């Protein structure tokens, strides 16, 4: 049994049931071990959850780096690719759902630490967006554009859970059009 296998088993459980709704015994059962054996790899349920949280943030940053490396010809085309990549909730759905739950409903005992780590993640993401925006916008315009981007991203992450595929696609397209109008 490896730490990685435990994280792979725990991720969909945490994604679906949340931190509070997932028992270590369920994770142990999913990998075929007894619950106390988890402690050979993680000091606590909190430690396991935090490690998955950090893995998910790294995964998202790698994905964004891949988009940043692509060349799309124009700033707007690059931003569009970036926007559609981060709002593609069909790719790695457990990862996306885990991230949503962790951000919107962090475990109380970890909330402060997770928000601090989210601030670092968001700063790195904002830096990527700022690099794409380049010299086209001044600092105030960049900041406002990035704020609107995050508001739309947060809203779309919730709407993805509420609406069907077609309705969500319309909403995502409308959100992009509104965001592009700010350029």
mmCIF file of C-alpha atoms in Angstrom:
data_model
loop_
_atom_site.group_PDB
_atom_site.id
_atom_site.type_symbol
_atom_site.label_atom_id
_atom_site.label_comp_id
_atom_site.label_asym_id
_atom_site.label_seq_id
_atom_site.Cartn_x
_atom_site.Cartn_y
_atom_site.Cartn_z
ATOM 1 C CA UNK A 1 0.000 0.000 0.000
ATOM 2 C CA UNK A 2 1.291 3.433 -0.906
ATOM 3 C CA UNK A 3 0.398 6.959 0.099
ATOM 4 C CA UNK A 4 -0.459 7.634 -3.530
ATOM 5 C CA UNK A 5 -2.980 4.777 -3.627
ATOM 6 C CA UNK A 6 -4.630 6.071 -0.465
ATOM 7 C CA UNK A 7 -4.903 9.556 -1.970
ATOM 8 C CA UNK A 8 -6.360 8.120 -5.183
ATOM 9 C CA UNK A 9 -9.005 6.276 -3.170
ATOM 10 C CA UNK A 10 -9.759 9.234 -0.900
ATOM 11 C CA UNK A 11 -10.075 11.886 -3.619
ATOM 12 C CA UNK A 12 -13.412 10.733 -5.114
ATOM 13 C CA UNK A 13 -14.824 10.101 -1.636
ATOM 14 C CA UNK A 14 -13.904 13.583 -0.436
ATOM 15 C CA UNK A 15 -15.131 15.030 -3.749
ATOM 16 C CA UNK A 16 -18.528 13.391 -3.453
ATOM 17 C CA UNK A 17 -19.117 13.362 0.309
ATOM 18 C CA UNK A 18 -16.922 16.192 1.567
ATOM 19 C CA UNK A 19 -14.435 16.076 4.404
ATOM 20 C CA UNK A 20 -16.974 15.604 7.172
ATOM 21 C CA UNK A 21 -18.937 12.984 5.234
ATOM 22 C CA UNK A 22 -15.954 10.760 4.517
ATOM 23 C CA UNK A 23 -14.748 8.333 7.158
ATOM 24 C CA UNK A 24 -11.220 6.950 7.212
ATOM 25 C CA UNK A 25 -12.809 3.499 7.376
ATOM 26 C CA UNK A 26 -14.358 4.109 3.920
ATOM 27 C CA UNK A 27 -10.975 5.051 2.493
ATOM 28 C CA UNK A 28 -9.369 2.005 4.093
ATOM 29 C CA UNK A 29 -12.095 -0.239 2.716
ATOM 30 C CA UNK A 30 -11.641 1.221 -0.784
ATOM 31 C CA UNK A 31 -7.995 0.126 -0.806
ATOM 32 C CA UNK A 32 -8.468 -3.112 1.116
ATOM 33 C CA UNK A 33 -6.700 -2.288 4.363
ATOM 34 C CA UNK A 34 -7.695 -1.801 7.977
ATOM 35 C CA UNK A 35 -8.288 1.777 9.091
ATOM 36 C CA UNK A 36 -5.278 1.981 11.477
ATOM 37 C CA UNK A 37 -2.969 1.161 8.542
ATOM 38 C CA UNK A 38 -3.683 4.609 7.099
ATOM 39 C CA UNK A 39 -1.701 6.114 9.968
ATOM 40 C CA UNK A 40 1.463 4.508 8.599
ATOM 41 C CA UNK A 41 1.149 6.990 5.712
ATOM 42 C CA UNK A 42 -0.714 9.984 7.137
ATOM 43 C CA UNK A 43 -0.765 11.357 10.671
ATOM 44 C CA UNK A 44 -4.478 12.132 10.459
ATOM 45 C CA UNK A 45 -7.485 12.545 8.199
ATOM 46 C CA UNK A 46 -6.606 16.255 8.089
ATOM 47 C CA UNK A 47 -3.082 15.462 6.854
ATOM 48 C CA UNK A 48 -4.480 13.217 4.111
ATOM 49 C CA UNK A 49 -7.018 15.851 3.057
ATOM 50 C CA UNK A 50 -4.392 18.626 2.994
ATOM 51 C CA UNK A 51 -2.031 16.562 0.892
ATOM 52 C CA UNK A 52 -4.791 15.880 -1.633
ATOM 53 C CA UNK A 53 -5.686 19.585 -1.597
ATOM 54 C CA UNK A 54 -2.102 20.519 -2.406
ATOM 55 C CA UNK A 55 -1.889 17.846 -5.111
ATOM 56 C CA UNK A 56 -5.050 19.242 -6.706
ATOM 57 C CA UNK A 57 -3.668 22.792 -6.668
ATOM 58 C CA UNK A 58 -0.433 21.551 -8.290
ATOM 59 C CA UNK A 59 -2.476 19.664 -10.891
ATOM 60 C CA UNK A 60 -4.439 22.813 -11.734
ATOM 61 C CA UNK A 61 -1.264 24.914 -11.969
ATOM 62 C CA UNK A 62 0.340 22.400 -14.341
ATOM 63 C CA UNK A 63 -2.771 22.491 -16.502
ATOM 64 C CA UNK A 64 -2.638 26.295 -16.593
ATOM 65 C CA UNK A 65 1.064 26.234 -17.472
ATOM 66 C CA UNK A 66 0.242 23.997 -20.423
ATOM 67 C CA UNK A 67 -2.341 26.498 -21.657
ATOM 68 C CA UNK A 68 0.120 29.361 -21.175
ATOM 69 C CA UNK A 69 2.680 27.567 -23.377
ATOM 70 C CA UNK A 70 0.214 27.321 -26.243
ATOM 71 C CA UNK A 71 0.274 30.168 -28.727
ATOM 72 C CA UNK A 72 -3.045 31.409 -30.004
ATOM 73 C CA UNK A 73 -2.066 34.450 -32.024
ATOM 74 C CA UNK A 74 -3.811 37.148 -30.028
ATOM 75 C CA UNK A 75 -4.146 38.066 -26.414
ATOM 76 C CA UNK A 76 -7.905 37.570 -26.582
ATOM 77 C CA UNK A 77 -7.497 34.094 -28.098
ATOM 78 C CA UNK A 78 -5.033 33.129 -25.344
ATOM 79 C CA UNK A 79 -7.361 34.410 -22.638
ATOM 80 C CA UNK A 80 -10.266 32.578 -24.242
ATOM 81 C CA UNK A 81 -8.290 29.311 -24.253
ATOM 82 C CA UNK A 82 -7.334 29.894 -20.621
ATOM 83 C CA UNK A 83 -10.942 30.661 -19.639
ATOM 84 C CA UNK A 84 -12.376 27.624 -21.403
ATOM 85 C CA UNK A 85 -9.699 25.350 -19.964
ATOM 86 C CA UNK A 86 -10.399 26.338 -16.366
ATOM 87 C CA UNK A 87 -14.155 26.142 -16.878
ATOM 88 C CA UNK A 88 -14.049 22.683 -18.453
ATOM 89 C CA UNK A 89 -15.530 20.826 -15.515
ATOM 90 C CA UNK A 90 -15.902 17.632 -17.527
ATOM 91 C CA UNK A 91 -12.151 17.000 -17.437
ATOM 92 C CA UNK A 92 -11.004 15.358 -14.198
ATOM 93 C CA UNK A 93 -14.438 15.751 -12.568
ATOM 94 C CA UNK A 94 -13.336 14.340 -9.200
ATOM 95 C CA UNK A 95 -10.434 16.764 -9.095
ATOM 96 C CA UNK A 96 -12.682 19.700 -9.991
ATOM 97 C CA UNK A 97 -15.395 18.710 -7.513
ATOM 98 C CA UNK A 98 -12.845 18.163 -4.732
ATOM 99 C CA UNK A 99 -11.375 21.597 -5.431
ATOM 100 C CA UNK A 100 -14.837 23.196 -5.382
ATOM 101 C CA UNK A 101 -15.764 21.618 -2.067
ATOM 102 C CA UNK A 102 -12.392 22.433 -0.542
ATOM 103 C CA UNK A 103 -12.604 26.085 -1.557
ATOM 104 C CA UNK A 104 -16.260 26.740 -0.805
ATOM 105 C CA UNK A 105 -16.670 24.437 2.198
ATOM 106 C CA UNK A 106 -13.281 23.787 3.813
ATOM 107 C CA UNK A 107 -13.164 21.730 6.988
ATOM 108 C CA UNK A 108 -13.399 24.191 9.886
ATOM 109 C CA UNK A 109 -10.190 22.931 11.459
ATOM 110 C CA UNK A 110 -8.271 23.545 8.207
ATOM 111 C CA UNK A 111 -10.089 26.612 6.850
ATOM 112 C CA UNK A 112 -7.495 29.232 7.788
ATOM 113 C CA UNK A 113 -4.548 27.209 6.475
ATOM 114 C CA UNK A 114 -6.381 26.287 3.286
ATOM 115 C CA UNK A 115 -7.370 29.900 2.605
ATOM 116 C CA UNK A 116 -3.753 30.969 3.029
ATOM 117 C CA UNK A 117 -2.638 28.317 0.564
ATOM 118 C CA UNK A 118 -5.461 29.313 -1.798
ATOM 119 C CA UNK A 119 -4.195 32.890 -1.692
ATOM 120 C CA UNK A 120 -0.794 31.677 -2.907
ATOM 121 C CA UNK A 121 -2.422 29.566 -5.630
ATOM 122 C CA UNK A 122 -4.572 32.494 -6.734
ATOM 123 C CA UNK A 123 -1.537 34.798 -6.853
ATOM 124 C CA UNK A 124 0.219 32.331 -9.154
ATOM 125 C CA UNK A 125 -2.873 32.042 -11.352
ATOM 126 C CA UNK A 126 -3.271 35.822 -11.429
ATOM 127 C CA UNK A 127 0.356 36.117 -12.491
ATOM 128 C CA UNK A 128 -0.335 33.794 -15.439
ATOM 129 C CA UNK A 129 -3.368 35.834 -16.444
ATOM 130 C CA UNK A 130 -1.428 39.081 -16.016
ATOM 131 C CA UNK A 131 1.312 37.749 -18.288
ATOM 132 C CA UNK A 132 -1.256 37.027 -20.989
ATOM 133 C CA UNK A 133 -2.811 40.469 -20.550
ATOM 134 C CA UNK A 134 0.689 41.893 -21.051
ATOM 135 C CA UNK A 135 0.867 45.567 -21.900
ATOM 136 C CA UNK A 136 -2.655 45.758 -23.317
ATOM 137 C CA UNK A 137 -4.217 46.915 -20.042
ATOM 138 C CA UNK A 138 -2.900 49.142 -17.289
ATOM 139 C CA UNK A 139 -2.468 47.758 -13.757
ATOM 140 C CA UNK A 140 -5.923 48.852 -12.564
ATOM 141 C CA UNK A 141 -7.651 47.394 -15.623
ATOM 142 C CA UNK A 142 -5.715 44.117 -15.215
ATOM 143 C CA UNK A 143 -6.736 43.854 -11.587
ATOM 144 C CA UNK A 144 -10.397 44.468 -12.404
ATOM 145 C CA UNK A 145 -10.321 41.990 -15.293
ATOM 146 C CA UNK A 146 -8.800 39.324 -13.050
ATOM 147 C CA UNK A 147 -11.398 39.957 -10.326
ATOM 148 C CA UNK A 148 -14.229 39.571 -12.829
ATOM 149 C CA UNK A 149 -12.563 36.429 -14.167
ATOM 150 C CA UNK A 150 -12.561 34.855 -10.700
ATOM 151 C CA UNK A 151 -16.168 35.859 -10.028
ATOM 152 C CA UNK A 152 -17.271 34.265 -13.284
ATOM 153 C CA UNK A 153 -15.161 31.167 -12.612
ATOM 154 C CA UNK A 154 -16.693 30.727 -9.163
ATOM 155 C CA UNK A 155 -20.194 31.230 -10.508
ATOM 156 C CA UNK A 156 -19.672 28.815 -13.376
ATOM 157 C CA UNK A 157 -18.245 26.176 -11.071
ATOM 158 C CA UNK A 158 -21.538 26.225 -9.184
ATOM 159 C CA UNK A 159 -23.694 26.484 -12.292
ATOM 160 C CA UNK A 160 -22.000 23.417 -13.738
ATOM 161 C CA UNK A 161 -23.484 21.450 -10.851
ATOM 162 C CA UNK A 162 -26.972 22.907 -11.383
ATOM 163 C CA UNK A 163 -27.572 23.052 -15.131
ATOM 164 C CA UNK A 164 -27.460 20.531 -17.930
ATOM 165 C CA UNK A 165 -24.664 20.466 -20.493
ATOM 166 C CA UNK A 166 -26.419 22.689 -23.055
ATOM 167 C CA UNK A 167 -27.549 25.326 -20.564
ATOM 168 C CA UNK A 168 -24.135 25.379 -18.945
ATOM 169 C CA UNK A 169 -22.435 25.837 -22.334
ATOM 170 C CA UNK A 170 -24.696 28.830 -23.085
ATOM 171 C CA UNK A 171 -23.926 30.358 -19.716
ATOM 172 C CA UNK A 172 -20.198 29.789 -20.109
ATOM 173 C CA UNK A 173 -20.231 31.344 -23.593
ATOM 174 C CA UNK A 174 -22.156 34.364 -22.272
ATOM 175 C CA UNK A 175 -19.687 34.717 -19.396
ATOM 176 C CA UNK A 176 -16.781 34.681 -21.838
ATOM 177 C CA UNK A 177 -18.437 37.305 -24.032
ATOM 178 C CA UNK A 178 -18.908 39.583 -21.028
ATOM 179 C CA UNK A 179 -15.305 39.053 -19.962
ATOM 180 C CA UNK A 180 -13.963 39.641 -23.472
ATOM 181 C CA UNK A 181 -15.910 42.907 -23.650
ATOM 182 C CA UNK A 182 -13.703 44.195 -20.808
ATOM 183 C CA UNK A 183 -10.568 43.895 -22.948
#
